[in-house]
Every structure is written in C-alpha cells, then in structure tokens.
Amino acid sequence: EDKVVQSPLSLVVHEGDTVTLNCSYEVTNFRSLLWYKQEKKAPTFLFMLTSSGIEKKSGRLSSILDKKELFSILNITATQTGDSAVYLCAVEGVTDKLIFGTGTRLQVFP
Amino acid sequence: SQTIHQWPATLVQPVGSPLSLECTVEGTSNPNLYWYRQAAGRGLQLLFYSVGIGQISSEVPQNLSASRPQDRQFILSSKKLLLSDSGFYLCAWSRDRGDIQYFGAGTRLSVL
C-alpha cells in the first residue's frame, strides 16, 4: 500500500531558528513529490520535485528530493512567526493521485 | 488567473439531513477536479475525482457522492449525513493528470 510519512509531527521553535521537515514515502512508480503549506484553510503550493538532488528554492524555503532513499526534506531558514502552519507532503504515483502525509505542525514563537 | 471557490465555509447539520457542497473553478477549462476530506490528525484523503463532465471516480466507499454537472462545477452530496461525515472538506483542481493541484478554502462540516 502506498504511504507517505512525515516527521516530526510537531515542531516548536523561536524566530530565527532553522528547521528541517522530513517526508519519506513508499509509492508505486513515483512521479512527483509536492510540498504544501496549510495555515488555516486552503493548502497552498510550495514546491514540486521530480528529480533527485536538484534543490528547489523560494526565499527562505528550500527542498530537495532523494529518489534512491525515498525521502524529501523541506528547509526553512531564519523562521518567522508567519511560517507557523501545517506543512503537507504529497506524492504522486502510478495512479496519478496524490497520497498525503499527516503533516508537520510548525509553531514559530517570537 | 485561475481561482477556485468553495462554499459554504462552515456548516452544521443534524444527523440524517442531506448535504450539498459546491466547488467552482474560474479561469480555466476542462480542469481535473478533486474532493478531499481532512480529519483531525490524518492526512488528506481523496474521496472523488473527475476528469470531465459527468465523469466521476470514487476512491473510498462511503456515504457521500459527487457530481459534475458543468465543466467547472463539482458538487459533493449526501442524502443522509452520519456523525462520521464530520470533517474538513477540500476541493482542488489541476490542469491535467500529474499537474500541481490547487485547493479551495475548504468547508468545515459538523454533523451533530
């Protein structure tokens, strides 16, 4: 059965800290891995990764995929209170459907 | 640009009552449409997806149904709600299979 596991489940940090969120997966015929940020309602798209070793970067956020070891990490540097959210990882396999992890809840305190 | 609308934002319904949640997409044509449910402490679970008008695929057996009466309209329904139907329902769209999915703001349903 396809599955996506995120860790940690929850993370509490202070502003300015750097955090690393993990996503491991077991999916038949992997096609892509996506990261979303969910603050209160709609998950908003962050990154889509399809190739190993190529870092995607957007401001203080970056992500990389390791298709050999079947995981991805999402890094956030110099965290701000506005980074507080649930970060969702999803993987698309042969079925063209997204399999979501349960998310990592990040809380950033001033 | 494309936008996705969901309504209502919040809904409180008694057990046994019917349900209709609506999702519409603007700014694109023939999108793939999806309904997800997000339960507390669990990942998003795909309920239904549609690749075109009248074409609905169901992912899990349940008390809910979906319909796509128009190209950019996706409706989630139930004839009789159960307590277990409570949750956060999200609609999403993508341009094609395998493309990025974009989500609506969601409907929080409480069945009492």
PDB file of C-alpha atoms in Angstrom:
ATOM      1  CA  GLU A   1       0.000   0.000   0.000  1.00  0.00           C
ATOM      2  CA  ASP A   2       1.283   3.441  -0.923  1.00  0.00           C
ATOM      3  CA  LYS A   3       2.152   5.626   2.030  1.00  0.00           C
ATOM      4  CA  VAL A   4       3.759   8.930   2.929  1.00  0.00           C
ATOM      5  CA  VAL A   5       5.213   9.543   6.397  1.00  0.00           C
ATOM      6  CA  GLN A   6       6.154  12.961   7.698  1.00  0.00           C
ATOM      7  CA  SER A   7       8.273  13.784  10.697  1.00  0.00           C
ATOM      8  CA  PRO A   8       8.278  15.311  13.146  1.00  0.00           C
ATOM      9  CA  LEU A   9       4.548  15.546  13.786  1.00  0.00           C
ATOM     10  CA  SER A  10       5.024  18.821  15.573  1.00  0.00           C
ATOM     11  CA  LEU A  11       7.806  21.350  15.998  1.00  0.00           C
ATOM     12  CA  VAL A  12       8.087  24.438  18.183  1.00  0.00           C
ATOM     13  CA  VAL A  13      10.885  26.908  17.518  1.00  0.00           C
ATOM     14  CA  HIS A  14      11.811  30.535  18.078  1.00  0.00           C
ATOM     15  CA  GLU A  15      12.045  33.148  15.390  1.00  0.00           C
ATOM     16  CA  GLY A  16      15.354  32.973  13.599  1.00  0.00           C
ATOM     17  CA  ASP A  17      15.785  29.240  14.013  1.00  0.00           C
ATOM     18  CA  THR A  18      16.293  26.931  11.040  1.00  0.00           C
ATOM     19  CA  VAL A  19      14.030  23.919  10.711  1.00  0.00           C
ATOM     20  CA  THR A  20      14.109  20.765   8.619  1.00  0.00           C
ATOM     21  CA  LEU A  21      10.931  18.853   7.875  1.00  0.00           C
ATOM     22  CA  ASN A  22      11.099  15.289   6.618  1.00  0.00           C
ATOM     23  CA  CYS A  23       8.967  13.279   4.239  1.00  0.00           C
ATOM     24  CA  SER A  24       9.555   9.628   3.401  1.00  0.00           C
ATOM     25  CA  TYR A  25       7.457   7.624   1.003  1.00  0.00           C
ATOM     26  CA  GLU A  26       6.664   4.238  -0.422  1.00  0.00           C
ATOM     27  CA  VAL A  27       4.755   4.743  -3.640  1.00  0.00           C
ATOM     28  CA  THR A  28       4.445   2.574  -6.710  1.00  0.00           C
ATOM     29  CA  ASN A  29       6.043   4.170  -9.764  1.00  0.00           C
ATOM     30  CA  PHE A  30       6.906   7.511  -8.223  1.00  0.00           C
ATOM     31  CA  ARG A  31       6.210  10.533 -10.417  1.00  0.00           C
ATOM     32  CA  SER A  32       6.492  13.603  -8.221  1.00  0.00           C
ATOM     33  CA  LEU A  33       6.560  14.896  -4.661  1.00  0.00           C
ATOM     34  CA  LEU A  34       4.807  18.089  -3.626  1.00  0.00           C
ATOM     35  CA  TRP A  35       5.030  20.299  -0.565  1.00  0.00           C
ATOM     36  CA  TYR A  36       2.128  22.446   0.598  1.00  0.00           C
ATOM     37  CA  LYS A  37       1.696  24.959   3.419  1.00  0.00           C
ATOM     38  CA  GLN A  38      -1.650  24.945   5.221  1.00  0.00           C
ATOM     39  CA  GLU A  39      -2.245  27.835   7.582  1.00  0.00           C
ATOM     40  CA  LYS A  40      -5.905  27.714   8.390  1.00  0.00           C
ATOM     41  CA  LYS A  41      -7.799  26.621   5.357  1.00  0.00           C
ATOM     42  CA  ALA A  42      -6.545  26.031   1.828  1.00  0.00           C
ATOM     43  CA  PRO A  43      -3.197  24.277   1.407  1.00  0.00           C
ATOM     44  CA  THR A  44      -1.007  26.490  -0.751  1.00  0.00           C
ATOM     45  CA  PHE A  45       1.536  25.017  -3.126  1.00  0.00           C
ATOM     46  CA  LEU A  46       5.227  25.385  -2.305  1.00  0.00           C
ATOM     47  CA  PHE A  47       7.311  23.008  -4.404  1.00  0.00           C
ATOM     48  CA  MET A  48       7.052  20.159  -6.852  1.00  0.00           C
ATOM     49  CA  LEU A  49      10.042  17.823  -7.063  1.00  0.00           C
ATOM     50  CA  THR A  50      10.604  15.187  -9.695  1.00  0.00           C
ATOM     51  CA  SER A  51      14.364  14.759  -9.933  1.00  0.00           C
ATOM     52  CA  SER A  52      16.867  13.675  -7.297  1.00  0.00           C
ATOM     53  CA  GLY A  53      19.449  16.084  -5.977  1.00  0.00           C
ATOM     54  CA  ILE A  54      18.086  19.250  -7.528  1.00  0.00           C
ATOM     55  CA  GLU A  55      17.274  21.819  -4.880  1.00  0.00           C
ATOM     56  CA  LYS A  56      14.238  23.998  -5.328  1.00  0.00           C
ATOM     57  CA  LYS A  57      14.374  27.325  -3.558  1.00  0.00           C
ATOM     58  CA  SER A  58      11.924  30.106  -2.821  1.00  0.00           C
ATOM     59  CA  GLY A  59      13.159  32.786  -0.462  1.00  0.00           C
ATOM     60  CA  ARG A  60      13.923  31.193   2.886  1.00  0.00           C
ATOM     61  CA  LEU A  61      12.368  27.874   1.881  1.00  0.00           C
ATOM     62  CA  SER A  62      14.156  25.129   0.015  1.00  0.00           C
ATOM     63  CA  SER A  63      13.517  21.489  -0.716  1.00  0.00           C
ATOM     64  CA  ILE A  64      15.354  18.543  -2.165  1.00  0.00           C
ATOM     65  CA  LEU A  65      14.430  15.022  -3.176  1.00  0.00           C
ATOM     66  CA  ASP A  66      16.348  11.764  -2.824  1.00  0.00           C
ATOM     67  CA  LYS A  67      14.713   9.145  -5.023  1.00  0.00           C
ATOM     68  CA  LYS A  68      17.185   6.466  -4.031  1.00  0.00           C
ATOM     69  CA  GLU A  69      16.457   6.756  -0.324  1.00  0.00           C
ATOM     70  CA  LEU A  70      12.808   7.710  -0.957  1.00  0.00           C
ATOM     71  CA  PHE A  71      12.598  10.923   1.004  1.00  0.00           C
ATOM     72  CA  SER A  72      12.484  14.672   0.758  1.00  0.00           C
ATOM     73  CA  ILE A  73      13.304  17.489   3.144  1.00  0.00           C
ATOM     74  CA  LEU A  74      11.895  20.971   3.417  1.00  0.00           C
ATOM     75  CA  ASN A  75      14.199  23.539   4.987  1.00  0.00           C
ATOM     76  CA  ILE A  76      13.128  26.883   6.368  1.00  0.00           C
ATOM     77  CA  THR A  77      15.886  29.261   7.428  1.00  0.00           C
ATOM     78  CA  ALA A  78      15.522  32.304   9.693  1.00  0.00           C
ATOM     79  CA  THR A  79      11.987  31.292  10.613  1.00  0.00           C
ATOM     80  CA  GLN A  80       9.325  33.943  11.207  1.00  0.00           C
ATOM     81  CA  THR A  81       6.006  33.766  13.023  1.00  0.00           C
ATOM     82  CA  GLY A  82       4.323  33.803   9.631  1.00  0.00           C
ATOM     83  CA  ASP A  83       5.889  30.432   8.896  1.00  0.00           C
ATOM     84  CA  SER A  84       3.650  28.871  11.531  1.00  0.00           C
ATOM     85  CA  ALA A  85       1.477  26.357   9.690  1.00  0.00           C
ATOM     86  CA  VAL A  86       0.995  22.696   8.905  1.00  0.00           C
ATOM     87  CA  TYR A  87       3.337  21.567   6.140  1.00  0.00           C
ATOM     88  CA  LEU A  88       1.986  18.778   3.976  1.00  0.00           C
ATOM     89  CA  CYS A  89       3.935  16.403   1.799  1.00  0.00           C
ATOM     90  CA  ALA A  90       2.209  14.542  -1.024  1.00  0.00           C
ATOM     91  CA  VAL A  91       3.469  12.004  -3.530  1.00  0.00           C
ATOM     92  CA  GLU A  92       2.025  11.072  -6.881  1.00  0.00           C
ATOM     93  CA  GLY A  93       2.479   7.568  -8.188  1.00  0.00           C
ATOM     94  CA  VAL A  94       1.175   5.415 -10.962  1.00  0.00           C
ATOM     95  CA  THR A  95      -2.433   6.170 -10.141  1.00  0.00           C
ATOM     96  CA  ASP A  96      -1.996   9.916 -10.864  1.00  0.00           C
ATOM     97  CA  LYS A  97      -3.437  10.615  -7.451  1.00  0.00           C
ATOM     98  CA  LEU A  98      -1.756  12.409  -4.588  1.00  0.00           C
ATOM     99  CA  ILE A  99      -1.045  10.443  -1.414  1.00  0.00           C
ATOM    100  CA  PHE A 100      -0.714  12.856   1.511  1.00  0.00           C
ATOM    101  CA  GLY A 101       1.196  12.547   4.749  1.00  0.00           C
ATOM    102  CA  THR A 102      -0.397  13.675   8.004  1.00  0.00           C
ATOM    103  CA  GLY A 103       1.667  16.854   8.017  1.00  0.00           C
ATOM    104  CA  THR A 104       4.116  18.569  10.340  1.00  0.00           C
ATOM    105  CA  ARG A 105       2.737  21.334  12.547  1.00  0.00           C
ATOM    106  CA  LEU A 106       5.291  24.111  12.888  1.00  0.00           C
ATOM    107  CA  GLN A 107       4.887  26.808  15.523  1.00  0.00           C
ATOM    108  CA  VAL A 108       7.269  29.744  15.492  1.00  0.00           C
ATOM    109  CA  PHE A 109       7.290  31.949  18.576  1.00  0.00           C
ATOM    110  CA  PRO A 110       8.754  35.446  18.767  1.00  0.00           C
TER     111      PRO A 110
ATOM    112  CA  SER B   1      -5.667  33.847 -13.419  1.00  0.00           C
ATOM    113  CA  GLN B   2      -7.439  30.819 -12.061  1.00  0.00           C
ATOM    114  CA  THR B   3      -9.449  30.808  -8.865  1.00  0.00           C
ATOM    115  CA  ILE B   4     -11.347  28.139  -7.002  1.00  0.00           C
ATOM    116  CA  HIS B   5     -14.363  28.823  -4.828  1.00  0.00           C
ATOM    117  CA  GLN B   6     -15.916  26.620  -2.196  1.00  0.00           C
ATOM    118  CA  TRP B   7     -18.979  27.226  -0.136  1.00  0.00           C
ATOM    119  CA  PRO B   8     -20.165  27.299   2.483  1.00  0.00           C
ATOM    120  CA  ALA B   9     -17.112  27.824   4.672  1.00  0.00           C
ATOM    121  CA  THR B  10     -18.767  26.291   7.717  1.00  0.00           C
ATOM    122  CA  LEU B  11     -21.789  24.045   8.025  1.00  0.00           C
ATOM    123  CA  VAL B  12     -23.524  22.461  10.980  1.00  0.00           C
ATOM    124  CA  GLN B  13     -26.042  19.786  10.073  1.00  0.00           C
ATOM    125  CA  PRO B  14     -28.094  17.265  12.059  1.00  0.00           C
ATOM    126  CA  VAL B  15     -27.619  13.540  11.546  1.00  0.00           C
ATOM    127  CA  GLY B  16     -29.839  12.275   8.759  1.00  0.00           C
ATOM    128  CA  SER B  17     -30.061  15.580   6.904  1.00  0.00           C
ATOM    129  CA  PRO B  18     -28.919  15.996   3.276  1.00  0.00           C
ATOM    130  CA  LEU B  19     -25.697  17.691   2.206  1.00  0.00           C
ATOM    131  CA  SER B  20     -24.623  19.698  -0.793  1.00  0.00           C
ATOM    132  CA  LEU B  21     -21.193  21.337  -1.004  1.00  0.00           C
ATOM    133  CA  GLU B  22     -20.290  23.256  -4.107  1.00  0.00           C
ATOM    134  CA  CYS B  23     -16.964  23.986  -5.761  1.00  0.00           C
ATOM    135  CA  THR B  24     -16.388  26.091  -8.863  1.00  0.00           C
ATOM    136  CA  VAL B  25     -13.247  26.961 -10.773  1.00  0.00           C
ATOM    137  CA  GLU B  26     -12.740  30.099 -12.824  1.00  0.00           C
ATOM    138  CA  GLY B  27     -10.179  30.986 -15.439  1.00  0.00           C
ATOM    139  CA  THR B  28      -9.575  27.565 -16.929  1.00  0.00           C
ATOM    140  CA  SER B  29     -11.437  24.948 -18.925  1.00  0.00           C
ATOM    141  CA  ASN B  30     -11.735  21.193 -18.572  1.00  0.00           C
ATOM    142  CA  PRO B  31      -9.876  21.036 -15.262  1.00  0.00           C
ATOM    143  CA  ASN B  32      -9.418  17.852 -13.275  1.00  0.00           C
ATOM    144  CA  LEU B  33     -11.431  18.261 -10.078  1.00  0.00           C
ATOM    145  CA  TYR B  34     -10.998  16.584  -6.700  1.00  0.00           C
ATOM    146  CA  TRP B  35     -12.801  16.276  -3.370  1.00  0.00           C
ATOM    147  CA  TYR B  36     -10.720  15.528  -0.270  1.00  0.00           C
ATOM    148  CA  ARG B  37     -11.585  15.081   3.382  1.00  0.00           C
ATOM    149  CA  GLN B  38      -9.163  16.047   6.121  1.00  0.00           C
ATOM    150  CA  ALA B  39      -9.829  14.505   9.509  1.00  0.00           C
ATOM    151  CA  ALA B  40      -8.020  15.658  12.634  1.00  0.00           C
ATOM    152  CA  GLY B  41      -4.560  14.097  12.855  1.00  0.00           C
ATOM    153  CA  ARG B  42      -4.865  12.448   9.475  1.00  0.00           C
ATOM    154  CA  GLY B  43      -3.690  13.319   6.003  1.00  0.00           C
ATOM    155  CA  LEU B  44      -5.939  14.470   3.211  1.00  0.00           C
ATOM    156  CA  GLN B  45      -7.962  11.561   1.911  1.00  0.00           C
ATOM    157  CA  LEU B  46      -9.088  11.640  -1.703  1.00  0.00           C
ATOM    158  CA  LEU B  47     -12.823  10.997  -1.952  1.00  0.00           C
ATOM    159  CA  PHE B  48     -13.666  11.653  -5.608  1.00  0.00           C
ATOM    160  CA  TYR B  49     -12.029  12.951  -8.730  1.00  0.00           C
ATOM    161  CA  SER B  50     -13.337  13.940 -12.121  1.00  0.00           C
ATOM    162  CA  VAL B  51     -11.614  14.379 -15.473  1.00  0.00           C
ATOM    163  CA  GLY B  52     -14.683  15.738 -17.264  1.00  0.00           C
ATOM    164  CA  ILE B  53     -18.399  16.473 -17.143  1.00  0.00           C
ATOM    165  CA  GLY B  54     -20.320  13.518 -15.772  1.00  0.00           C
ATOM    166  CA  GLN B  55     -17.138  11.506 -15.171  1.00  0.00           C
ATOM    167  CA  ILE B  56     -16.707  10.677 -11.503  1.00  0.00           C
ATOM    168  CA  SER B  57     -14.327   8.225  -9.876  1.00  0.00           C
ATOM    169  CA  SER B  58     -14.860   7.217  -6.282  1.00  0.00           C
ATOM    170  CA  GLU B  59     -11.853   6.375  -4.175  1.00  0.00           C
ATOM    171  CA  VAL B  60     -13.399   5.052  -0.992  1.00  0.00           C
ATOM    172  CA  PRO B  61     -16.783   3.514  -0.219  1.00  0.00           C
ATOM    173  CA  GLN B  62     -18.792   5.958   1.826  1.00  0.00           C
ATOM    174  CA  ASN B  63     -21.982   7.789   2.463  1.00  0.00           C
ATOM    175  CA  LEU B  64     -21.137  10.557   0.003  1.00  0.00           C
ATOM    176  CA  SER B  65     -21.497  11.065  -3.728  1.00  0.00           C
ATOM    177  CA  ALA B  66     -20.154  13.583  -6.223  1.00  0.00           C
ATOM    178  CA  SER B  67     -21.422  15.090  -9.429  1.00  0.00           C
ATOM    179  CA  ARG B  68     -20.026  17.348 -12.134  1.00  0.00           C
ATOM    180  CA  PRO B  69     -22.970  18.957 -13.909  1.00  0.00           C
ATOM    181  CA  GLN B  70     -20.840  21.596 -15.629  1.00  0.00           C
ATOM    182  CA  ASP B  71     -17.233  21.781 -16.750  1.00  0.00           C
ATOM    183  CA  ARG B  72     -16.048  23.871 -13.813  1.00  0.00           C
ATOM    184  CA  GLN B  73     -18.535  22.819 -11.144  1.00  0.00           C
ATOM    185  CA  PHE B  74     -18.071  19.938  -8.714  1.00  0.00           C
ATOM    186  CA  ILE B  75     -20.646  19.041  -6.088  1.00  0.00           C
ATOM    187  CA  LEU B  76     -20.320  16.803  -3.048  1.00  0.00           C
ATOM    188  CA  SER B  77     -23.592  15.391  -1.736  1.00  0.00           C
ATOM    189  CA  SER B  78     -25.182  13.089   0.743  1.00  0.00           C
ATOM    190  CA  LYS B  79     -28.782  12.009   1.154  1.00  0.00           C
ATOM    191  CA  LYS B  80     -28.427  11.325   4.893  1.00  0.00           C
ATOM    192  CA  LEU B  81     -25.462  12.547   6.888  1.00  0.00           C
ATOM    193  CA  LEU B  82     -23.769  10.404   9.513  1.00  0.00           C
ATOM    194  CA  LEU B  83     -21.793  11.586  12.524  1.00  0.00           C
ATOM    195  CA  SER B  84     -18.679  10.157  10.879  1.00  0.00           C
ATOM    196  CA  ASP B  85     -19.111  12.544   7.939  1.00  0.00           C
ATOM    197  CA  SER B  86     -17.881  15.427  10.085  1.00  0.00           C
ATOM    198  CA  GLY B  87     -14.607  16.864   8.865  1.00  0.00           C
ATOM    199  CA  PHE B  88     -12.891  19.424   6.721  1.00  0.00           C
ATOM    200  CA  TYR B  89     -13.708  19.057   3.024  1.00  0.00           C
ATOM    201  CA  LEU B  90     -11.394  20.468   0.408  1.00  0.00           C
ATOM    202  CA  CYS B  91     -11.925  20.853  -3.307  1.00  0.00           C
ATOM    203  CA  ALA B  92      -8.958  21.051  -5.656  1.00  0.00           C
ATOM    204  CA  TRP B  93      -8.266  21.410  -9.361  1.00  0.00           C
ATOM    205  CA  SER B  94      -5.395  20.679 -11.707  1.00  0.00           C
ATOM    206  CA  ARG B  95      -4.802  21.328 -15.383  1.00  0.00           C
ATOM    207  CA  ASP B  96      -4.086  17.730 -16.158  1.00  0.00           C
ATOM    208  CA  ARG B  97      -3.231  14.433 -14.584  1.00  0.00           C
ATOM    209  CA  GLY B  98       0.012  14.707 -12.677  1.00  0.00           C
ATOM    210  CA  ASP B  99      -0.073  18.503 -12.515  1.00  0.00           C
ATOM    211  CA  ILE B 100       0.007  20.593  -9.387  1.00  0.00           C
ATOM    212  CA  GLN B 101      -3.293  20.610  -7.527  1.00  0.00           C
ATOM    213  CA  TYR B 102      -4.642  23.919  -6.241  1.00  0.00           C
ATOM    214  CA  PHE B 103      -7.002  23.922  -3.311  1.00  0.00           C
ATOM    215  CA  GLY B 104     -10.084  25.851  -2.298  1.00  0.00           C
ATOM    216  CA  ALA B 105     -10.556  27.299   1.173  1.00  0.00           C
ATOM    217  CA  GLY B 106     -12.482  24.285   2.396  1.00  0.00           C
ATOM    218  CA  THR B 107     -15.762  23.608   4.205  1.00  0.00           C
ATOM    219  CA  ARG B 108     -15.786  22.618   7.845  1.00  0.00           C
ATOM    220  CA  LEU B 109     -18.724  20.265   8.341  1.00  0.00           C
ATOM    221  CA  SER B 110     -20.009  19.344  11.769  1.00  0.00           C
ATOM    222  CA  VAL B 111     -22.687  16.680  11.962  1.00  0.00           C
ATOM    223  CA  LEU B 112     -24.490  16.694  15.296  1.00  0.00           C
TER     224      LEU B 112
END
